[in-house]
PDB file of C-alpha atoms in Angstrom:
ATOM      1  CA  MET A 150      -3.726   3.502  15.400  1.00 90.00           C
ATOM      2  CA  ASP A 151      -0.871   3.914  12.939  1.00 96.00           C
ATOM      3  CA  ILE A 152      -1.411   6.519  10.229  1.00 97.00           C
ATOM      4  CA  GLY A 153       0.838   6.548   7.195  1.00 98.00           C
ATOM      5  CA  VAL A 154       0.978   8.391   3.905  1.00 98.00           C
ATOM      6  CA  LEU A 155       1.500   7.264   0.319  1.00 98.00           C
ATOM      7  CA  LEU A 156       4.294   9.154  -1.400  1.00 98.00           C
ATOM      8  CA  PRO A 157       3.350  10.713  -4.778  1.00 97.00           C
ATOM      9  CA  THR A 158       5.912   8.741  -6.777  1.00 97.00           C
ATOM     10  CA  GLY A 159       3.982   8.873 -10.076  1.00 95.00           C
ATOM     11  CA  SER A 160       4.401  11.701 -12.569  1.00 95.00           C
ATOM     12  CA  ALA A 161       0.604  12.169 -12.602  1.00 91.00           C
ATOM     13  CA  GLN A 162       1.074  13.774  -9.163  1.00 93.00           C
ATOM     14  CA  TRP A 163       3.874  16.123 -10.262  1.00 94.00           C
ATOM     15  CA  GLY A 164       3.417  19.627 -11.602  1.00 93.00           C
ATOM     16  CA  PRO A 165       5.503  21.031 -14.462  1.00 94.00           C
ATOM     17  CA  ALA A 166       7.937  22.698 -12.065  1.00 94.00           C
ATOM     18  CA  ASP A 167       8.193  19.812  -9.590  1.00 96.00           C
ATOM     19  CA  ASN A 168      11.437  17.970  -8.944  1.00 96.00           C
ATOM     20  CA  PRO A 169      10.926  14.291  -7.993  1.00 96.00           C
ATOM     21  CA  ARG A 170      14.066  14.488  -5.858  1.00 96.00           C
ATOM     22  CA  ASP A 171      11.803  16.365  -3.419  1.00 97.00           C
ATOM     23  CA  LEU A 172      10.165  13.025  -2.558  1.00 98.00           C
ATOM     24  CA  VAL A 173      12.870  12.177  -0.014  1.00 98.00           C
ATOM     25  CA  ALA A 174      12.332  15.531   1.715  1.00 98.00           C
ATOM     26  CA  PHE A 175       8.587  14.868   1.559  1.00 98.00           C
ATOM     27  CA  GLY A 176       9.138  11.588   3.413  1.00 98.00           C
ATOM     28  CA  ARG A 177      11.269  13.250   6.069  1.00 98.00           C
ATOM     29  CA  ARG A 178       8.652  15.978   6.513  1.00 98.00           C
ATOM     30  CA  ALA A 179       5.922  13.363   6.941  1.00 98.00           C
ATOM     31  CA  GLU A 180       7.948  11.620   9.636  1.00 98.00           C
ATOM     32  CA  ARG A 181       8.498  14.888  11.504  1.00 98.00           C
ATOM     33  CA  ALA A 182       4.778  15.669  11.219  1.00 98.00           C
ATOM     34  CA  GLY A 183       3.909  12.476  13.100  1.00 98.00           C
ATOM     35  CA  PHE A 184       2.997   9.981  10.382  1.00 98.00           C
ATOM     36  CA  SER A 185       4.056   6.482  11.389  1.00 98.00           C
ATOM     37  CA  SER A 186       4.640   5.024   7.923  1.00 98.00           C
ATOM     38  CA  LEU A 187       5.594   5.914   4.358  1.00 98.00           C
ATOM     39  CA  PHE A 188       4.201   3.789   1.535  1.00 98.00           C
ATOM     40  CA  VAL A 189       4.834   3.625  -2.199  1.00 98.00           C
ATOM     41  CA  ASN A 190       2.852   1.987  -4.996  1.00 96.00           C
ATOM     42  CA  ASP A 191       4.086  -0.110  -7.908  1.00 96.00           C
ATOM     43  CA  THR A 192       3.136  -0.279 -11.578  1.00 93.00           C
ATOM     44  CA  LEU A 193       4.493   0.187 -15.080  1.00 90.00           C
ATOM     45  CA  ILE A 194       1.454   2.253 -16.120  1.00 86.00           C
ATOM     46  CA  GLY A 195       2.796   5.798 -16.301  1.00 87.00           C
ATOM     47  CA  PRO A 196       6.251   7.211 -15.492  1.00 94.00           C
ATOM     48  CA  ARG A 197       7.210   7.034 -11.836  1.00 96.00           C
ATOM     49  CA  ILE A 198       9.992   6.387  -9.369  1.00 98.00           C
ATOM     50  CA  GLU A 199      10.254   2.608  -9.023  1.00 98.00           C
ATOM     51  CA  ALA A 200       8.911   1.396  -5.670  1.00 98.00           C
ATOM     52  CA  LEU A 201      11.930  -0.370  -4.166  1.00 98.00           C
ATOM     53  CA  THR A 202      14.283   2.339  -5.430  1.00 98.00           C
ATOM     54  CA  MET A 203      12.179   4.892  -3.546  1.00 98.00           C
ATOM     55  CA  LEU A 204      12.216   2.846  -0.343  1.00 98.00           C
ATOM     56  CA  ALA A 205      15.989   2.345  -0.601  1.00 98.00           C
ATOM     57  CA  ALA A 206      16.387   6.123  -0.823  1.00 98.00           C
ATOM     58  CA  LEU A 207      14.112   6.636   2.198  1.00 98.00           C
ATOM     59  CA  ALA A 208      15.819   4.012   4.376  1.00 98.00           C
ATOM     60  CA  PRO A 209      18.869   6.114   5.386  1.00 97.00           C
ATOM     61  CA  ALA A 210      16.947   9.405   5.197  1.00 98.00           C
ATOM     62  CA  THR A 211      14.380   8.458   7.865  1.00 98.00           C
ATOM     63  CA  GLU A 212      14.711   7.143  11.384  1.00 98.00           C
ATOM     64  CA  ALA A 213      11.652   5.390  12.753  1.00 98.00           C
ATOM     65  CA  VAL A 214       8.782   5.301  10.228  1.00 98.00           C
ATOM     66  CA  THR A 215       7.672   2.017   8.726  1.00 98.00           C
ATOM     67  CA  LEU A 216       8.456   1.781   5.010  1.00 99.00           C
ATOM     68  CA  GLY A 217       5.899  -0.092   2.937  1.00 98.00           C
ATOM     69  CA  THR A 218       4.545  -1.006  -0.471  1.00 98.00           C
ATOM     70  CA  ALA A 219       0.888  -0.549  -1.386  1.00 97.00           C
ATOM     71  CA  ALA A 220       1.005  -2.732  -3.276  1.00 96.00           C
ATOM     72  CA  LEU A 221       4.080  -4.396  -4.751  1.00 98.00           C
ATOM     73  CA  LEU A 222       3.406  -6.451  -7.892  1.00 96.00           C
ATOM     74  CA  PRO A 223       5.760  -9.436  -7.617  1.00 97.00           C
ATOM     75  CA  HIS A 224       5.098 -10.559 -11.188  1.00 95.00           C
ATOM     76  CA  LEU A 225       7.089  -7.543 -12.395  1.00 95.00           C
ATOM     77  CA  ARG A 226      10.262  -9.032 -10.885  1.00 96.00           C
ATOM     78  CA  ARG A 227      12.168 -12.314 -10.830  1.00 97.00           C
ATOM     79  CA  PRO A 228      11.204 -13.898  -7.492  1.00 97.00           C
ATOM     80  CA  ILE A 229      14.663 -14.588  -6.065  1.00 97.00           C
ATOM     81  CA  GLN A 230      15.982 -11.213  -7.194  1.00 97.00           C
ATOM     82  CA  ALA A 231      12.955  -9.583  -5.519  1.00 98.00           C
ATOM     83  CA  ALA A 232      13.682 -11.477  -2.287  1.00 98.00           C
ATOM     84  CA  GLN A 233      17.226 -10.073  -2.375  1.00 98.00           C
ATOM     85  CA  SER A 234      15.996  -6.521  -3.016  1.00 98.00           C
ATOM     86  CA  LEU A 235      13.404  -6.648  -0.235  1.00 98.00           C
ATOM     87  CA  ALA A 236      15.892  -8.106   2.236  1.00 98.00           C
ATOM     88  CA  SER A 237      18.303  -5.327   1.323  1.00 98.00           C
ATOM     89  CA  VAL A 238      15.737  -2.586   1.987  1.00 98.00           C
ATOM     90  CA  ASP A 239      14.802  -4.222   5.285  1.00 98.00           C
ATOM     91  CA  LEU A 240      18.466  -4.435   6.257  1.00 98.00           C
ATOM     92  CA  LEU A 241      19.234  -0.841   5.264  1.00 98.00           C
ATOM     93  CA  SER A 242      16.188   0.441   7.169  1.00 98.00           C
ATOM     94  CA  GLY A 243      16.961  -1.520  10.339  1.00 98.00           C
ATOM     95  CA  GLY A 244      13.902  -3.738  10.032  1.00 98.00           C
ATOM     96  CA  ARG A 245      11.260  -1.149   9.142  1.00 98.00           C
ATOM     97  CA  LEU A 246       9.882  -2.750   5.971  1.00 98.00           C
ATOM     98  CA  VAL A 247       6.317  -3.995   5.374  1.00 98.00           C
ATOM     99  CA  VAL A 248       5.519  -5.541   2.001  1.00 98.00           C
ATOM    100  CA  THR A 249       1.933  -5.423   0.726  1.00 98.00           C
ATOM    101  CA  VAL A 250       1.530  -7.515  -2.428  1.00 98.00           C
ATOM    102  CA  GLY A 251      -1.127  -7.865  -5.095  1.00 97.00           C
ATOM    103  CA  ALA A 252      -1.690  -9.920  -8.232  1.00 95.00           C
ATOM    104  CA  GLY A 253      -3.024  -7.074 -10.384  1.00 90.00           C
ATOM    105  CA  PHE A 254      -6.494  -6.297 -11.681  1.00 81.00           C
ATOM    106  CA  PRO A 255      -8.332  -7.128 -14.885  1.00 80.00           C
ATOM    107  CA  GLY A 256      -8.149  -4.413 -17.508  1.00 79.00           C
ATOM    108  CA  ARG A 257      -5.384  -2.005 -18.412  1.00 80.00           C
ATOM    109  CA  PHE A 258      -3.982  -1.740 -14.882  1.00 82.00           C
ATOM    110  CA  GLY A 259      -3.216  -5.449 -14.583  1.00 88.00           C
ATOM    111  CA  ARG A 260      -3.254  -7.801 -17.506  1.00 88.00           C
ATOM    112  CA  PRO A 261      -0.864  -5.854 -19.803  1.00 90.00           C
ATOM    113  CA  LEU A 262       1.772  -5.978 -17.056  1.00 92.00           C
ATOM    114  CA  TYR A 263       1.815  -9.763 -17.235  1.00 92.00           C
ATOM    115  CA  ALA A 264       2.481  -9.543 -20.966  1.00 92.00           C
ATOM    116  CA  LEU A 265       5.377  -7.161 -20.301  1.00 91.00           C
ATOM    117  CA  SER A 266       6.714  -9.602 -17.702  1.00 93.00           C
ATOM    118  CA  GLU A 267       6.264 -12.572 -20.068  1.00 93.00           C
ATOM    119  CA  LEU A 268       4.085 -14.387 -17.540  1.00 94.00           C
ATOM    120  CA  PRO A 269       0.635 -15.956 -17.967  1.00 94.00           C
ATOM    121  CA  TRP A 270      -2.412 -14.117 -16.618  1.00 93.00           C
ATOM    122  CA  ALA A 271      -3.986 -17.446 -15.692  1.00 95.00           C
ATOM    123  CA  GLY A 272      -2.906 -18.802 -12.316  1.00 95.00           C
ATOM    124  CA  ARG A 273      -1.722 -15.415 -11.079  1.00 96.00           C
ATOM    125  CA  PHE A 274      -3.016 -15.888  -7.531  1.00 96.00           C
ATOM    126  CA  ALA A 275      -1.235 -19.212  -7.096  1.00 96.00           C
ATOM    127  CA  ARG A 276       1.934 -17.608  -8.475  1.00 97.00           C
ATOM    128  CA  LEU A 277       1.605 -14.718  -6.026  1.00 98.00           C
ATOM    129  CA  ASP A 278       1.163 -16.988  -2.994  1.00 98.00           C
ATOM    130  CA  GLU A 279       4.066 -19.203  -4.063  1.00 98.00           C
ATOM    131  CA  THR A 280       6.285 -16.186  -4.637  1.00 98.00           C
ATOM    132  CA  VAL A 281       5.657 -15.016  -1.073  1.00 98.00           C
ATOM    133  CA  ALA A 282       6.327 -18.552   0.221  1.00 98.00           C
ATOM    134  CA  LEU A 283       9.584 -18.587  -1.759  1.00 98.00           C
ATOM    135  CA  TRP A 284      10.631 -15.232  -0.312  1.00 98.00           C
ATOM    136  CA  ARG A 285      10.031 -16.454   3.207  1.00 98.00           C
ATOM    137  CA  ALA A 286      12.008 -19.633   2.538  1.00 98.00           C
ATOM    138  CA  VAL A 287      14.929 -17.689   1.044  1.00 97.00           C
ATOM    139  CA  TRP A 288      14.886 -15.194   3.908  1.00 98.00           C
ATOM    140  CA  ASP A 289      15.108 -18.163   6.268  1.00 97.00           C
ATOM    141  CA  GLY A 290      18.168 -19.542   4.458  1.00 97.00           C
ATOM    142  CA  ALA A 291      16.606 -22.222   2.229  1.00 98.00           C
ATOM    143  CA  ALA A 292      18.824 -23.617  -0.539  1.00 98.00           C
ATOM    144  CA  SER A 293      15.912 -25.008  -2.561  1.00 98.00           C
ATOM    145  CA  PHE A 294      12.199 -24.455  -3.103  1.00 98.00           C
ATOM    146  CA  HIS A 295       9.764 -26.856  -4.729  1.00 98.00           C
ATOM    147  CA  GLY A 296       6.327 -25.446  -5.370  1.00 97.00           C
ATOM    148  CA  THR A 297       3.710 -26.065  -8.001  1.00 96.00           C
ATOM    149  CA  VAL A 298       4.637 -22.993 -10.053  1.00 96.00           C
ATOM    150  CA  LEU A 299       8.119 -22.106  -8.809  1.00 97.00           C
ATOM    151  CA  ARG A 300      10.925 -24.645  -8.439  1.00 98.00           C
ATOM    152  CA  PHE A 301      14.525 -23.808  -7.608  1.00 98.00           C
ATOM    153  CA  ASP A 302      17.555 -25.828  -6.549  1.00 98.00           C
ATOM    154  CA  GLY A 303      20.995 -24.596  -5.632  1.00 98.00           C
ATOM    155  CA  ILE A 304      19.836 -21.240  -4.279  1.00 98.00           C
ATOM    156  CA  PRO A 305      23.021 -19.464  -3.144  1.00 96.00           C
ATOM    157  CA  ALA A 306      23.398 -17.759   0.212  1.00 95.00           C
ATOM    158  CA  MET A 307      21.253 -14.634   0.083  1.00 94.00           C
ATOM    159  CA  THR A 308      21.127 -11.352   1.952  1.00 95.00           C
ATOM    160  CA  ARG A 309      19.278 -11.967   5.210  1.00 96.00           C
ATOM    161  CA  PRO A 310      16.759  -9.294   6.222  1.00 98.00           C
ATOM    162  CA  HIS A 311      17.038  -7.469   9.516  1.00 98.00           C
ATOM    163  CA  GLN A 312      13.721  -8.873  10.769  1.00 98.00           C
ATOM    164  CA  ALA A 313      13.866 -12.542  11.720  1.00 96.00           C
ATOM    165  CA  GLY A 314      11.966 -14.487   9.088  1.00 95.00           C
ATOM    166  CA  GLY A 315      11.779 -11.412   6.880  1.00 98.00           C
ATOM    167  CA  PRO A 316       9.474  -8.383   6.730  1.00 98.00           C
ATOM    168  CA  PRO A 317       5.732  -8.828   7.288  1.00 98.00           C
ATOM    169  CA  VAL A 318       3.841  -9.490   4.051  1.00 98.00           C
ATOM    170  CA  TRP A 319       0.319  -8.092   3.723  1.00 98.00           C
ATOM    171  CA  LEU A 320      -2.217  -8.815   0.996  1.00 98.00           C
ATOM    172  CA  GLY A 321      -4.252  -6.225  -0.854  1.00 96.00           C
ATOM    173  CA  GLY A 322      -7.661  -7.454  -2.001  1.00 92.00           C
ATOM    174  CA  ALA A 323     -11.188  -8.014  -0.754  1.00 94.00           C
ATOM    175  CA  THR A 324     -12.663 -10.826  -2.845  1.00 95.00           C
ATOM    176  CA  PRO A 325     -13.833 -13.854  -0.834  1.00 96.00           C
ATOM    177  CA  THR A 326     -10.784 -15.839  -1.933  1.00 96.00           C
ATOM    178  CA  ALA A 327      -8.451 -12.962  -1.053  1.00 97.00           C
ATOM    179  CA  LEU A 328      -9.988 -12.738   2.423  1.00 98.00           C
ATOM    180  CA  ALA A 329      -9.471 -16.469   2.963  1.00 98.00           C
ATOM    181  CA  ARG A 330      -5.892 -16.361   1.685  1.00 98.00           C
ATOM    182  CA  THR A 331      -5.127 -13.377   3.902  1.00 98.00           C
ATOM    183  CA  GLY A 332      -6.346 -15.141   7.011  1.00 98.00           C
ATOM    184  CA  HIS A 333      -4.511 -18.355   6.200  1.00 98.00           C
ATOM    185  CA  SER A 334      -1.146 -17.070   5.036  1.00 98.00           C
ATOM    186  CA  TYR A 335      -0.519 -13.319   5.284  1.00 98.00           C
ATOM    187  CA  ASP A 336       0.603 -10.973   8.046  1.00 98.00           C
ATOM    188  CA  GLY A 337      -1.774  -8.144   7.215  1.00 98.00           C
ATOM    189  CA  TRP A 338      -4.702  -6.985   5.104  1.00 98.00           C
ATOM    190  CA  LEU A 339      -4.710  -3.716   3.123  1.00 98.00           C
ATOM    191  CA  PRO A 340      -7.978  -3.222   1.175  1.00 98.00           C
ATOM    192  CA  TYR A 341      -9.772  -0.005   0.176  1.00 97.00           C
ATOM    193  CA  PRO A 342     -13.522  -0.693   0.479  1.00 97.00           C
ATOM    194  CA  PRO A 343     -15.732   2.354  -0.131  1.00 97.00           C
ATOM    195  CA  ASP A 344     -17.921   1.597   2.907  1.00 98.00           C
ATOM    196  CA  PRO A 345     -16.785   0.978   6.506  1.00 98.00           C
ATOM    197  CA  GLY A 346     -19.448  -1.734   6.802  1.00 98.00           C
ATOM    198  CA  ASP A 347     -17.764  -3.668   4.002  1.00 98.00           C
ATOM    199  CA  TYR A 348     -14.467  -3.278   5.816  1.00 98.00           C
ATOM    200  CA  ALA A 349     -15.965  -4.719   9.008  1.00 98.00           C
ATOM    201  CA  SER A 350     -17.480  -7.734   7.251  1.00 98.00           C
ATOM    202  CA  GLY A 351     -14.268  -8.366   5.333  1.00 98.00           C
ATOM    203  CA  LEU A 352     -12.217  -8.248   8.507  1.00 98.00           C
ATOM    204  CA  ARG A 353     -14.555 -10.764  10.142  1.00 98.00           C
ATOM    205  CA  ALA A 354     -13.969 -13.110   7.195  1.00 98.00           C
ATOM    206  CA  VAL A 355     -10.202 -12.648   7.450  1.00 98.00           C
ATOM    207  CA  ARG A 356     -10.236 -13.438  11.153  1.00 98.00           C
ATOM    208  CA  ALA A 357     -12.483 -16.465  10.632  1.00 98.00           C
ATOM    209  CA  ALA A 358     -10.017 -17.806   8.053  1.00 98.00           C
ATOM    210  CA  ALA A 359      -7.144 -17.128  10.440  1.00 98.00           C
ATOM    211  CA  ALA A 360      -8.895 -19.077  13.192  1.00 98.00           C
ATOM    212  CA  GLU A 361      -9.440 -21.987  10.794  1.00 98.00           C
ATOM    213  CA  ALA A 362      -5.695 -21.980  10.139  1.00 98.00           C
ATOM    214  CA  GLY A 363      -4.910 -22.007  13.860  1.00 98.00           C
ATOM    215  CA  ARG A 364      -3.795 -18.382  13.901  1.00 98.00           C
ATOM    216  CA  ALA A 365      -4.742 -15.646  16.348  1.00 97.00           C
ATOM    217  CA  ALA A 366      -6.611 -12.519  15.246  1.00 95.00           C
ATOM    218  CA  GLU A 367      -3.599 -10.373  16.121  1.00 96.00           C
ATOM    219  CA  ASP A 368      -1.465 -12.351  13.649  1.00 97.00           C
ATOM    220  CA  VAL A 369      -3.078 -10.340  10.836  1.00 98.00           C
ATOM    221  CA  THR A 370      -2.734  -6.537  10.902  1.00 98.00           C
ATOM    222  CA  PRO A 371      -5.968  -4.859   9.718  1.00 98.00           C
ATOM    223  CA  ALA A 372      -5.006  -1.890   7.551  1.00 98.00           C
ATOM    224  CA  LEU A 373      -6.839   0.461   5.175  1.00 98.00           C
ATOM    225  CA  PHE A 374      -5.855   2.332   2.007  1.00 98.00           C
ATOM    226  CA  VAL A 375      -7.869   5.534   1.537  1.00 98.00           C
ATOM    227  CA  SER A 376      -7.661   8.612  -0.688  1.00 98.00           C
ATOM    228  CA  VAL A 377      -8.134  11.859   1.254  1.00 98.00           C
ATOM    229  CA  ARG A 378      -8.601  15.503   0.354  1.00 98.00           C
ATOM    230  CA  VAL A 379      -9.145  18.034   3.156  1.00 98.00           C
ATOM    231  CA  ASP A 380     -10.989  21.134   1.966  1.00 97.00           C
ATOM    232  CA  ASP A 381     -13.331  23.501   3.778  1.00 95.00           C
ATOM    233  CA  ASP A 382     -15.397  23.736   0.593  1.00 94.00           C
ATOM    234  CA  ALA A 383     -16.755  20.223   0.020  1.00 90.00           C
ATOM    235  CA  GLU A 384     -17.604  20.831  -3.633  1.00 94.00           C
ATOM    236  CA  ARG A 385     -14.161  22.272  -4.337  1.00 95.00           C
ATOM    237  CA  GLY A 386     -12.632  19.218  -2.676  1.00 94.00           C
ATOM    238  CA  ARG A 387     -14.660  16.914  -4.891  1.00 95.00           C
ATOM    239  CA  ARG A 388     -13.578  18.810  -8.001  1.00 95.00           C
ATOM    240  CA  ALA A 389      -9.935  18.460  -6.949  1.00 95.00           C
ATOM    241  CA  LEU A 390     -10.364  14.732  -6.313  1.00 95.00           C
ATOM    242  CA  ASP A 391     -12.130  14.342  -9.630  1.00 96.00           C
ATOM    243  CA  ALA A 392      -9.141  15.878 -11.404  1.00 94.00           C
ATOM    244  CA  TYR A 393      -6.860  13.596  -9.415  1.00 94.00           C
ATOM    245  CA  ALA A 394      -8.884  10.499 -10.324  1.00 94.00           C
ATOM    246  CA  ARG A 395      -8.868  11.394 -14.005  1.00 94.00           C
ATOM    247  CA  ALA A 396      -5.113  12.053 -14.023  1.00 91.00           C
ATOM    248  CA  THR A 397      -4.281   8.891 -12.077  1.00 90.00           C
ATOM    249  CA  TYR A 398      -6.845   6.387 -13.364  1.00 90.00           C
ATOM    250  CA  GLY A 399      -8.439   7.992 -16.390  1.00 91.00           C
ATOM    251  CA  MET A 400     -11.850   7.830 -14.713  1.00 94.00           C
ATOM    252  CA  PRO A 401     -14.081  10.378 -12.951  1.00 97.00           C
ATOM    253  CA  LEU A 402     -14.409  10.502  -9.183  1.00 97.00           C
ATOM    254  CA  LYS A 403     -17.987   9.178  -9.299  1.00 97.00           C
ATOM    255  CA  ASP A 404     -16.649   5.918 -10.750  1.00 96.00           C
ATOM    256  CA  LEU A 405     -13.540   5.698  -8.567  1.00 96.00           C
ATOM    257  CA  GLU A 406     -15.450   6.104  -5.307  1.00 96.00           C
ATOM    258  CA  LYS A 407     -17.605   3.088  -6.205  1.00 96.00           C
ATOM    259  CA  ILE A 408     -14.549   0.823  -5.930  1.00 95.00           C
ATOM    260  CA  GLN A 409     -12.145   2.656  -3.609  1.00 96.00           C
ATOM    261  CA  ALA A 410     -12.318   4.389  -0.239  1.00 98.00           C
ATOM    262  CA  VAL A 411     -12.375   8.138  -0.914  1.00 97.00           C
ATOM    263  CA  VAL A 412     -12.891  10.838   1.718  1.00 97.00           C
ATOM    264  CA  THR A 413     -13.123  14.586   1.243  1.00 96.00           C
ATOM    265  CA  GLY A 414     -14.515  17.536   3.175  1.00 96.00           C
ATOM    266  CA  SER A 415     -13.549  19.657   6.157  1.00 97.00           C
ATOM    267  CA  GLU A 416     -11.211  18.425   8.885  1.00 97.00           C
ATOM    268  CA  ASP A 417     -14.191  17.350  10.973  1.00 97.00           C
ATOM    269  CA  GLN A 418     -15.851  15.524   8.082  1.00 96.00           C
ATOM    270  CA  VAL A 419     -12.675  13.655   7.122  1.00 97.00           C
ATOM    271  CA  LEU A 420     -12.004  12.791  10.755  1.00 97.00           C
ATOM    272  CA  GLU A 421     -15.541  11.472  11.219  1.00 97.00           C
ATOM    273  CA  ARG A 422     -15.258   9.175   8.203  1.00 97.00           C
ATOM    274  CA  LEU A 423     -11.828   7.827   9.172  1.00 97.00           C
ATOM    275  CA  VAL A 424     -13.058   7.162  12.710  1.00 97.00           C
ATOM    276  CA  GLN A 425     -15.829   5.042  11.185  1.00 97.00           C
ATOM    277  CA  TYR A 426     -13.160   2.844   9.583  1.00 98.00           C
ATOM    278  CA  ALA A 427     -11.341   2.681  12.908  1.00 97.00           C
ATOM    279  CA  ALA A 428     -14.573   1.535  14.527  1.00 97.00           C
ATOM    280  CA  ALA A 429     -14.822  -1.130  11.801  1.00 98.00           C
ATOM    281  CA  GLY A 430     -11.443  -2.471  12.915  1.00 97.00           C
ATOM    282  CA  ALA A 431      -8.763  -0.673  10.881  1.00 98.00           C
ATOM    283  CA  GLN A 432      -5.577  -0.286  12.905  1.00 97.00           C
ATOM    284  CA  HIS A 433      -3.192   1.037  10.249  1.00 98.00           C
ATOM    285  CA  VAL A 434      -4.420   3.651   7.769  1.00 98.00           C
ATOM    286  CA  VAL A 435      -2.440   4.504   4.633  1.00 98.00           C
ATOM    287  CA  VAL A 436      -3.593   7.885   3.335  1.00 98.00           C
ATOM    288  CA  ARG A 437      -3.189   8.832  -0.310  1.00 98.00           C
ATOM    289  CA  LEU A 438      -3.333  12.599  -0.649  1.00 98.00           C
ATOM    290  CA  GLY A 439      -5.586  13.752  -3.482  1.00 96.00           C
ATOM    291  CA  ALA A 440      -3.363  16.493  -4.867  1.00 96.00           C
ATOM    292  CA  PRO A 441      -2.061  17.028  -8.425  1.00 91.00           C
ATOM    293  CA  ASP A 442       1.390  18.468  -7.666  1.00 95.00           C
ATOM    294  CA  LEU A 443       4.041  18.307  -4.972  1.00 96.00           C
ATOM    295  CA  HIS A 444       3.294  21.782  -3.600  1.00 96.00           C
ATOM    296  CA  THR A 445      -0.335  20.831  -2.968  1.00 96.00           C
ATOM    297  CA  GLN A 446       0.788  17.452  -1.649  1.00 97.00           C
ATOM    298  CA  HIS A 447       2.776  19.287   1.026  1.00 97.00           C
ATOM    299  CA  GLU A 448      -0.255  21.432   1.871  1.00 98.00           C
ATOM    300  CA  GLN A 449      -2.495  18.374   2.191  1.00 98.00           C
ATOM    301  CA  LEU A 450       0.163  16.588   4.242  1.00 98.00           C
ATOM    302  CA  ASP A 451       0.053  19.406   6.789  1.00 98.00           C
ATOM    303  CA  ARG A 452      -3.756  19.423   6.900  1.00 98.00           C
ATOM    304  CA  VAL A 453      -4.000  15.666   7.443  1.00 98.00           C
ATOM    305  CA  ALA A 454      -1.183  15.846  10.010  1.00 98.00           C
ATOM    306  CA  GLY A 455      -3.403  18.190  11.999  1.00 97.00           C
ATOM    307  CA  LEU A 456      -5.938  15.362  12.324  1.00 97.00           C
ATOM    308  CA  LEU A 457      -3.485  12.803  13.711  1.00 97.00           C
ATOM    309  CA  PRO A 458      -3.929  13.517  17.459  1.00 95.00           C
ATOM    310  CA  ALA A 459      -7.729  13.469  17.231  1.00 94.00           C
ATOM    311  CA  LEU A 460      -7.737  10.361  15.038  1.00 93.00           C
ATOM    312  CA  ARG A 461      -5.419   8.467  17.361  1.00 89.00           C
ATOM    313  CA  GLY A 462      -7.397   9.612  20.361  1.00 86.00           C
ATOM    314  CA  ALA A 463     -10.706   8.546  18.840  1.00 79.00           C
ATOM    315  CA  SER A 464      -9.355   5.126  17.910  1.00 70.00           C
ATOM    316  CA  SER A 465      -7.887   4.684  21.395  1.00 67.00           C
ATOM    317  CA  ASP A 466     -11.268   5.442  22.952  1.00 67.00           C
ATOM    318  CA  ARG A 467     -12.762   2.516  20.995  1.00 62.00           C
ATOM    319  CA  THR A 468     -10.187  -0.080  22.107  1.00 56.00           C
TER     320      THR A 468
END
């Protein structure tokens, strides 16, 4: 199993004395601690370090970790310009990029971003799929692209990514249509279901859709996005995650954990829950550390790093 960590690129995860330039050192520390990937998220809601800027800074500062987005919102960027930026990060990192994409959610975390991007909310899923198809065509050297939503002629020669055909593109989402689209067209699946049973049933649907499209199960990487807080006092851990949920989403933990995978407790309790997701089929876990400042992020990074050998061993025993 691959275990990665989400970098705290948003100001909601910085304390008053924190310096965001510490994020590069945080990434290097995570790599040394044994994490196999570094991910960043993407939004215009709240001040933050922009996702691709962060990955470009990490590319020369790290050596072997995968660099990923969880999730990139393509509607925030012009599609051909985004293809160039992603190819550049992949090239600078020596082919270590993975791009998870999403279309955004109803409510304040999604729809207003379309207005800021001067794009229609309607048809967003078709636009997302066509954008990814355009990227892949451009990365393969296409000079034109004729889709239903996107149409371009005279595309100039573009930066070619390090990975042949471009970086893998994963989809975030667990609706029935998202599961079908993942199986048919994407290289990986990165949801955050609150229950491992839901993860298992979703993965079965993804693999069924892949088989319908003539693809093998291994063509789609099963990943998981999960918020984690390790604390020997379970109630104290929940209070810390509640503060994190309110600062990040403006909602209490009891509401967040109904829609997202959230794990807190002692090392053994967190390990047990993550192993349940591994048993459900997750092969790449992206951990978001539930901490309100960079100092505590470093502390939580070390505590989760202590679980890596046991987590990898438990997942190996099940394969």
